[in-house]
Coordinates of C-alpha atoms and ligand atoms in Angstrom, one line a residue:
X81 CA 22.8 -26.1 3.3
X82 CA 22.5 -22.8 1.4
X83 CA 22.5 -20.5 4.3
X84 CA 25.1 -20.4 7.0
X85 CA 24.5 -18.4 10.1
X86 CA 28.2 -17.4 10.2
X87 CA 27.8 -16.0 6.7
X88 CA 25.1 -13.7 7.8
X89 CA 26.8 -12.8 11.1
X90 CA 29.9 -11.8 9.2
X91 CA 27.8 -9.4 7.1
X92 CA 26.8 -7.5 10.2
X93 CA 28.7 -4.4 11.1
X94 CA 28.1 -2.9 14.6
X95 CA 24.6 -1.5 15.0
X96 CA 25.8 1.6 16.7
X97 CA 25.9 3.7 13.5
X98 CA 22.1 3.3 12.9
X99 CA 20.6 6.7 13.5
X100 CA 17.9 6.1 16.1
X101 CA 17.3 9.9 16.3
X102 CA 15.7 10.4 12.8
X103 CA 13.9 13.7 12.7
X104 CA 11.6 14.1 9.7
X105 CA 12.3 17.3 7.8
X106 CA 9.6 20.0 7.3
X107 CA 9.1 18.6 3.7
X108 CA 8.4 15.2 5.1
X109 CA 6.1 16.5 7.8
X110 CA 4.1 18.3 5.1
X111 CA 4.2 15.2 2.8
X112 CA 2.9 13.1 5.8
X113 CA -0.1 15.4 6.2
X114 CA -0.8 15.3 2.5
X115 CA -0.5 11.5 2.6
X116 CA -3.1 11.4 5.4
X117 CA -5.4 13.7 3.5
X118 CA -5.2 11.6 0.4
X119 CA -6.7 8.6 2.3
X120 CA -7.2 6.3 -0.7
X121 CA -4.7 4.9 -3.2
X122 CA -4.6 2.1 -5.7
X123 CA -1.9 -0.5 -5.7
X124 CA -0.8 -2.2 -8.9
X125 CA 1.1 -5.5 -9.0
X126 CA 2.2 -6.1 -12.5
X127 CA 5.1 -8.0 -13.9
X128 CA 6.0 -10.8 -16.4
X129 CA 4.4 -13.2 -13.9
X130 CA 1.0 -12.0 -15.0
X131 CA 1.5 -14.1 -18.1
X132 CA 1.3 -17.3 -16.0
X133 CA -1.9 -16.1 -14.3
X134 CA -0.9 -17.5 -10.9
X135 CA 0.0 -14.4 -8.9
X136 CA 3.3 -12.7 -8.3
X137 CA 4.7 -15.6 -6.2
X138 CA 4.6 -18.1 -9.0
X139 CA 8.4 -18.3 -9.3
X140 CA 8.5 -19.5 -5.8
X141 CA 6.6 -22.6 -6.9
X142 CA 9.0 -25.6 -6.8
X143 CA 7.7 -26.7 -10.2
X144 CA 8.9 -23.5 -12.0
X145 CA 12.5 -23.2 -13.0
X146 CA 14.1 -19.9 -12.7
X147 CA 16.1 -20.2 -15.9
X148 CA 13.0 -21.0 -17.8
X149 CA 10.9 -18.3 -16.1
X150 CA 13.3 -15.7 -17.4
X151 CA 12.3 -16.5 -20.9
X152 CA 8.8 -15.1 -20.2
X153 CA 10.4 -11.7 -20.7
X154 CA 11.0 -12.1 -24.4
X155 CA 7.3 -12.9 -24.8
X156 CA 6.0 -10.0 -22.8
X157 CA 4.1 -7.7 -25.0
X158 CA 1.2 -6.0 -23.3
X159 CA -0.4 -4.8 -26.5
X160 CA -3.3 -3.1 -24.8
X161 CA -1.4 -1.2 -22.1
X162 CA -2.5 2.4 -21.9
X163 CA -1.3 4.5 -18.9
X164 CA -3.9 7.2 -19.5
X165 CA -6.7 4.6 -19.1
X166 CA -5.3 3.2 -15.9
X167 CA -4.7 6.5 -14.3
X168 CA -8.2 7.7 -15.3
X169 CA -9.8 4.7 -13.8
X170 CA -7.9 5.2 -10.6
X171 CA -8.7 8.9 -10.5
X172 CA -12.4 8.3 -11.2
X173 CA -12.5 5.9 -8.3
X174 CA -11.6 8.8 -6.1
X175 CA -8.2 7.6 -5.3
X176 CA -5.4 10.2 -5.0
X177 CA -2.4 8.1 -5.4
X178 CA -1.1 5.0 -7.3
X179 CA 1.5 2.6 -6.0
X180 CA 3.1 0.3 -8.6
X181 CA 5.6 -2.5 -8.4
X182 CA 8.8 -1.4 -10.0
X183 CA 10.6 -4.7 -9.2
X184 CA 9.0 -7.6 -7.4
X185 CA 10.6 -10.6 -5.7
X186 CA 11.1 -12.3 -9.1
X187 CA 13.7 -9.6 -9.7
X188 CA 12.3 -8.4 -13.0
X189 CA 12.4 -4.6 -13.3
X190 CA 9.4 -3.0 -14.9
X191 CA 11.4 0.1 -15.7
X192 CA 14.4 0.9 -17.9
X193 CA 17.1 0.4 -15.4
X194 CA 20.8 0.4 -16.3
X195 CA 21.7 -1.6 -13.2
X196 CA 20.4 -4.9 -14.8
X197 CA 19.4 -5.9 -18.3
X198 CA 16.6 -8.0 -16.9
X199 CA 14.1 -5.2 -17.4
X200 CA 11.1 -4.3 -19.5
X201 CA 13.0 -2.1 -21.9
X202 CA 16.0 -4.4 -22.6
X203 CA 14.5 -7.8 -22.2
X204 CA 11.0 -7.6 -23.8
X205 CA 9.9 -6.9 -27.3
X206 CA 7.6 -4.2 -25.8
X207 CA 10.6 -2.1 -25.0
X208 CA 8.5 0.6 -23.3
X209 CA 9.3 1.9 -19.9
X210 CA 5.8 1.5 -18.3
X211 CA 6.9 3.2 -15.1
X212 CA 7.9 6.3 -17.0
X213 CA 4.6 6.3 -18.9
X214 CA 2.6 5.9 -15.7
X215 CA 4.7 8.6 -13.9
X216 CA 4.0 11.1 -16.7
X217 CA 0.4 10.3 -16.8
X218 CA 0.1 10.6 -13.0
X219 CA 1.6 14.0 -13.3
X220 CA -0.8 15.0 -16.0
X221 CA -3.8 13.8 -14.1
X222 CA -2.7 15.0 -10.6
X223 CA -2.3 11.6 -9.1
X224 CA 0.6 11.0 -6.7
X225 CA 3.0 8.3 -7.7
X226 CA 4.3 5.8 -5.1
X227 CA 6.8 3.1 -6.0
X228 CA 6.9 -0.4 -4.6
X229 CA 10.4 -1.8 -4.4
X230 CA 11.3 -5.3 -3.4
X231 CA 14.3 -5.8 -1.2
X232 CA 14.0 -9.5 -1.8
X233 CA 15.3 -11.0 -5.0
X234 CA 14.7 -14.7 -6.0
X235 CA 17.3 -14.7 -8.8
X236 CA 20.3 -12.6 -8.2
X237 CA 23.5 -14.4 -7.1
X238 CA 24.3 -11.4 -4.8
X239 CA 21.1 -11.8 -2.9
X240 CA 23.2 -13.9 -0.6
X241 CA 22.6 -15.5 1.8
X242 CA 19.0 -16.3 0.7
X243 CA 16.2 -16.2 3.2
X244 CA 13.2 -18.4 3.7
X245 CA 11.8 -18.0 0.2
X246 CA 13.0 -18.5 -3.4
X247 CA 14.8 -21.8 -2.8
X248 CA 15.6 -23.8 -5.8
X249 CA 18.1 -26.6 -6.4
X250 CA 21.3 -25.2 -7.9
X251 CA 20.4 -21.6 -7.2
X252 CA 23.5 -19.5 -7.8
X253 CA 24.4 -17.7 -4.5
X254 CA 28.0 -17.0 -5.4
X255 CA 27.5 -13.2 -5.3
X256 CA 28.3 -10.7 -2.6
X257 CA 25.7 -9.0 -0.5
X258 CA 27.5 -5.7 -0.6
X259 CA 27.0 -5.7 -4.4
X260 CA 23.3 -6.3 -3.9
X261 CA 23.1 -3.3 -1.6
X262 CA 24.9 -1.2 -4.2
X263 CA 22.5 -2.5 -6.9
X264 CA 19.5 -1.4 -4.9
X265 CA 21.1 2.1 -4.3
X266 CA 21.7 2.4 -8.1
X267 CA 18.1 1.5 -8.9
X268 CA 16.6 3.7 -6.3
X269 CA 18.7 6.6 -7.6
X270 CA 17.3 6.0 -11.0
X271 CA 13.8 5.8 -9.8
X272 CA 14.2 9.0 -7.8
X273 CA 15.9 11.1 -10.5
X274 CA 14.4 10.0 -13.8
X275 CA 10.7 9.6 -13.0
X276 CA 9.6 13.0 -11.7
X277 CA 8.2 13.5 -8.2
X278 CA 7.8 10.3 -6.2
X279 CA 5.4 10.4 -3.2
X280 CA 6.8 7.3 -1.5
X281 CA 9.1 4.4 -1.8
X282 CA 7.2 1.3 -0.6
X283 CA 9.6 -1.4 0.4
X284 CA 8.7 -5.0 0.8
X285 CA 10.5 -8.2 1.4
X286 CA 12.8 -7.6 4.4
X287 CA 10.8 -10.3 6.2
X288 CA 12.4 -12.9 4.0
X289 CA 15.4 -13.1 6.4
X290 CA 13.3 -13.3 9.6
X291 CA 14.5 -16.8 10.4
X292 CA 18.2 -15.9 10.1
X293 CA 20.1 -14.6 13.1
X294 CA 20.4 -10.9 12.7
X295 CA 18.5 -11.2 9.4
X296 CA 16.2 -8.3 10.3
X297 CA 18.9 -6.0 11.4
X298 CA 18.4 -2.6 9.8
X299 CA 22.2 -2.4 9.5
X300 CA 22.4 -5.5 7.4
X301 CA 19.8 -4.0 5.0
X302 CA 21.6 -0.7 4.9
X303 CA 18.4 1.1 5.8
X304 CA 20.2 4.1 7.3
X305 CA 22.1 4.8 4.1
X306 CA 19.3 4.0 1.8
X307 CA 16.6 6.0 3.6
X308 CA 19.0 8.9 3.7
X309 CA 19.7 8.6 0.0
X310 CA 15.9 8.7 -0.7
X311 CA 15.4 11.7 1.4
X312 CA 18.4 13.4 -0.1
X313 CA 17.3 12.8 -3.7
X314 CA 13.7 13.8 -3.1
X315 CA 13.2 15.5 0.3
X316 CA 9.4 15.0 0.1
X317 CA 9.5 11.3 -0.7
X318 CA 8.1 9.2 2.1
X319 CA 9.7 6.0 3.1
X320 CA 7.5 3.0 4.2
X321 CA 8.3 -0.7 4.5
X322 CA 6.0 -3.7 4.6
X323 CA 8.3 -5.5 7.0
X324 CA 5.5 -6.3 9.4
X325 CA 7.3 -4.7 12.3
X326 CA 7.0 -1.4 14.1
X327 CA 8.7 1.2 11.9
X328 CA 12.5 1.8 12.0
X329 CA 14.0 5.3 12.2
X330 CA 13.9 6.9 8.8
X331 CA 10.5 5.5 7.9
X332 CA 7.7 8.0 7.5
X333 CA 4.6 5.9 7.2
X334 CA 3.6 2.6 8.8
X335 CA 2.2 -0.1 6.5
X336 CA -0.2 -3.0 7.4
X337 CA -0.8 -5.9 5.1
X338 CA -4.4 -7.2 4.6
X339 CA -5.5 -5.8 8.0
X340 CA -6.7 -2.6 9.4
X341 CA -4.4 -1.2 12.1
X342 CA -5.3 -2.9 15.4
X343 CA -6.7 -6.0 13.7
X344 CA -4.8 -9.1 12.8
X345 CA -6.9 -11.6 10.9
X346 CA -4.2 -12.2 8.2
X347 CA -1.6 -12.8 10.8
X348 CA 0.9 -10.2 9.6
X349 CA -0.2 -7.3 11.8
X350 CA 0.7 -8.0 15.5
X351 CA 3.0 -5.1 15.6
X352 CA 2.2 -1.9 17.6
X353 CA 0.4 0.9 15.9
X354 CA 2.8 3.8 15.7
X355 CA 2.0 7.6 15.6
X356 CA 3.1 7.7 12.0
X357 CA 0.6 8.0 9.2
X358 CA -0.9 4.6 8.6
X359 CA -1.7 2.6 5.5
X360 CA -3.5 -0.7 5.0
X361 CA -2.9 -2.5 1.8
X362 CA -5.6 -4.9 0.7
X363 CA -6.6 -7.0 -2.3
X364 CA -9.8 -6.7 -4.3
X365 CA -10.0 -10.4 -4.7
X366 CA -7.5 -12.7 -2.9
X367 CA -4.5 -12.0 -5.0
X368 CA -2.0 -9.2 -5.7
X369 CA -0.7 -10.2 -9.1
X370 CA -3.1 -11.4 -11.8
X371 CA -4.5 -14.8 -11.0
X372 CA -6.7 -16.2 -13.7
X373 CA -8.8 -18.4 -11.4
X374 CA -9.3 -15.9 -8.6
X375 CA -12.8 -14.6 -9.1
X376 CA -13.5 -14.0 -5.4
X377 CA -13.9 -10.3 -5.6
X378 CA -15.2 -8.4 -2.7
X379 CA -18.3 -6.5 -3.6
X380 CA -18.2 -2.7 -4.1
X381 CA -20.2 -2.3 -0.9
X382 CA -17.6 -4.3 1.1
X383 CA -14.8 -2.3 -0.4
X384 CA -16.5 0.9 0.4
X385 CA -17.0 -0.3 4.0
X386 CA -13.4 -1.3 4.1
X387 CA -12.3 2.2 3.0
X388 CA -14.5 3.7 5.7
X389 CA -13.2 1.3 8.2
X390 CA -9.6 2.3 7.5
X391 CA -10.4 6.0 7.6
X392 CA -12.1 5.5 11.0
X393 CA -8.9 3.9 12.2
X394 CA -6.9 6.9 11.0
X395 CA -5.4 4.9 8.1
X396 CA -5.3 5.1 4.4
X397 CA -6.5 2.3 2.2
X398 CA -4.2 1.1 -0.6
X399 CA -6.4 -1.2 -2.7
X400 CA -4.8 -3.6 -5.1
X401 CA -5.6 -4.4 -8.7
X402 CA -3.6 -7.0 -10.7
X403 CA -3.6 -6.1 -14.4
X404 CA -3.7 -8.8 -17.1
X405 CA -0.7 -9.7 -19.2
X406 CA -2.2 -7.8 -22.2
X407 CA -2.1 -4.6 -20.1
X408 CA -5.8 -4.2 -19.3
X409 CA -7.3 -4.0 -15.8
X410 CA -9.7 -6.9 -15.2
X411 CA -13.3 -5.8 -15.8
X412 CA -14.3 -6.9 -12.3
X413 CA -11.8 -4.5 -10.9
X414 CA -12.9 -1.7 -13.3
X415 CA -16.5 -2.2 -12.2
X416 CA -15.6 -1.9 -8.5
X417 CA -13.4 1.2 -9.1
X418 CA -16.3 2.8 -10.9
X419 CA -18.7 2.0 -8.1
X420 CA -16.4 3.3 -5.5
X421 CA -15.9 6.4 -7.5
X422 CA -19.6 7.0 -7.7
X423 CA -19.9 6.7 -3.9
X424 CA -16.9 8.9 -3.5
X425 CA -18.5 11.7 -5.5
X426 CA -20.8 12.2 -2.6
X427 CA -19.0 10.9 0.4
X428 CA -15.3 11.7 -0.3
X429 CA -15.4 14.6 2.2
X430 CA -16.2 12.1 5.0
X431 CA -13.2 9.8 4.3
X432 CA -10.6 12.1 2.7
X433 CA -9.0 15.1 4.2
X434 CA -10.2 13.8 7.6
X435 CA -8.6 12.0 10.5
X436 CA -9.8 9.1 12.5
X437 CA -12.5 10.1 14.9
X438 CA -12.3 10.6 18.7
X439 CA -13.6 7.2 19.5
X440 CA -12.2 3.8 18.4
X441 CA -14.2 1.4 16.2
X442 CA -17.7 0.5 17.5
X443 CA -19.9 -2.4 16.8
X444 CA -22.1 -0.2 14.5
X445 CA -19.2 1.5 12.7
X446 CA -16.6 4.2 13.0
X447 CA -16.1 7.9 13.2
X448 CA -13.9 10.4 11.3
X449 CA -13.3 14.0 12.1
X450 CA -12.3 17.3 10.6
X451 CA -12.0 20.4 12.8
X452 CA -15.2 20.7 14.8
X453 CA -17.1 18.2 12.6
X454 CA -17.5 14.5 13.3
X455 CA -18.8 12.1 10.8
X456 CA -20.5 9.1 12.3
X457 CA -20.3 6.2 9.8
X458 CA -23.0 3.7 10.5
X459 CA -21.9 0.5 8.7
X460 CA -24.5 -1.8 10.3
X461 CA -27.6 -1.4 8.3
X462 CA -29.7 -2.8 11.1
X463 CA -28.7 -0.3 13.7
X464 CA -31.6 2.1 14.6
X465 CA -30.0 3.8 17.6
X466 CA -26.3 4.2 18.0
X467 CA -24.2 5.3 21.0
X468 CA -21.1 7.4 20.4
X469 CA -19.0 7.4 23.6
X470 CA -17.7 10.9 23.2
X471 CA -18.4 13.7 25.6
X472 CA -17.0 17.0 26.8
X473 CA -17.8 19.1 23.7
X474 CA -21.0 20.9 23.2
X475 CA -23.0 19.5 20.3
X476 CA -24.4 22.3 18.0
X477 CA -26.0 20.3 15.2
X478 CA -26.7 16.7 14.1
X479 CA -27.7 16.2 10.5
X480 CA -27.7 13.5 7.9
X481 CA -24.7 14.1 5.7
X482 CA -26.7 13.7 2.5
X483 CA -29.7 16.1 2.4
X484 CA -28.8 17.6 5.8
X485 CA -32.0 16.5 7.4
X486 CA -31.9 16.9 11.2
X487 CA -31.1 13.7 13.2
X488 CA -32.3 13.2 16.7
X489 CA -29.3 13.2 19.0
X490 CA -29.2 13.3 22.8
X491 CA -26.1 14.4 24.6
X492 CA -25.5 12.5 27.9
X493 CA -22.5 12.8 30.2
X494 CA -21.3 9.5 28.8
X495 CA -21.8 10.3 25.2
X496 CA -24.2 10.8 22.3
X497 CA -27.3 8.8 21.5
X498 CA -28.3 9.0 17.9
X499 CA -31.6 7.9 16.6
X500 CA -31.1 7.2 12.9
X501 CA -33.8 8.1 10.4
X502 CA -35.6 5.0 9.1
X503 CA -33.4 3.7 6.3
X504 CA -35.2 3.2 3.1
X505 CA -32.9 0.9 1.2
X506 CA -29.7 -0.7 2.4
X507 CA -26.6 1.4 2.0
X508 CA -22.9 0.6 2.6
X509 CA -22.6 3.5 5.0
X510 CA -25.1 5.9 6.6
X511 CA -23.3 9.1 7.6
X512 CA -24.4 11.5 10.2
X513 CA -22.6 14.8 10.5
X514 CA -22.2 16.2 14.0
X515 CA -21.0 19.8 14.6
X516 CA -19.5 20.7 17.9
X517 CA -18.4 23.9 19.6
X518 CA -14.8 23.0 19.9
X519 CA -12.2 21.2 17.8
X520 CA -12.4 17.4 18.1
X521 CA -9.3 15.4 19.2
X522 CA -8.2 12.1 17.7
X523 CA -8.6 8.8 19.5
X524 CA -5.6 7.5 21.5
X525 CA -3.6 5.0 19.5
Ligands
LIG658 C1 3.6 -9.6 0.5 C2 4.0 -10.4 -0.7 C3 3.9 -9.7 -1.9 C4 3.0 -8.5 -2.0 C5 2.9 -7.7 -0.8 C6 1.8 -6.7 -0.9 O1 4.7 -9.1 1.2 O2 5.2 -11.0 -0.6 O3 3.8 -10.5 -3.0 O4 3.6 -7.7 -3.0 O5 2.7 -8.5 0.3 O6 1.5 -6.2 0.4

């Protein structure tokens, strides 16, 4: 038995010192608003696992030996990697930020860390710090950089006791958890001092210990100290964690995996929706890391509707792309980014710089709002008449967002009845712009 409950219990210090009274600083409050305004980001899962073309969890496969996996590093040479091309594709999609895996569960660091030689600069013939190149390019092109950081490690002896993943016969678990915590602090310090401004640290992997008694205790993971370290090193850097729970004190955004807030189809999003800025991460096909056989890409229309759906639920969309081992983005992903960008050229003002509308999602679609303007996003192409259950604010104008043609809209005490202009061809989203006398409030969460 690799895990003993007493081992983990002995790691726990009293919970009392965890600061439940976290108050975001003015810098964080401003960064949260900017994050909300940005609305749309691109996620990148890239590591040496891409060489095996089976996703970023391939090391967890019982048929793959860890000692052998490590040798992938000395063959990793992404000859076609070009940070400028990636960032341009992301920018042209209309996204405002990029979140990239700096170290995933396999434990391989994609940046030139001094805390472990198992990293892209020291362990591969490529020797280039791709996180640095991307950080510089993001700065150049005005894209905000967010950094994914795994708290789970499938290889280090000091990731001890291990959780429910990364089991392998003869796995070395002789190390000390405290050393692992110090290792994470050292890496985060590097990431926050040597790579320019970082918009967010995006944690993942704490859920690995969910079956161990006390395994999810924030004290065990040193969250208090680590979050304080991040905020100290970069006062505007947001902290978010994909732990699938309601946020802990010190977290500045709430993350949902593969589901819009309030939905739970993937089974990871039963937690309450908090008042923090929200973000849903979603795959373009069915994988995060490059998977050679996964061609099940969502269509550009579906992705646009997904983006609109998150905006209508007051959440950002972080849409994933898994680059190939040669450093290129798959053409299917590039096509979709371009198509989304084309749509965004017209519609960005209805999904970016806005907040979720005053009414929750409806059968026909969603609403977003900005000041006294409401955007009614009709996602159901068959809807002719839609009812928006919003009242108590005098309607001044109702127009199609594109072309500004007048739309028939009747205000009743219960809400608004909109008669949509006959649609010529099918569109992912028909947007009607409603102008009211007073500022429009958000929906209750
Ligand atoms: C999960 C997976 C991980 C992926 C992440 C993205 O937690 O473990 O591979 O990086 O989701 O949301």
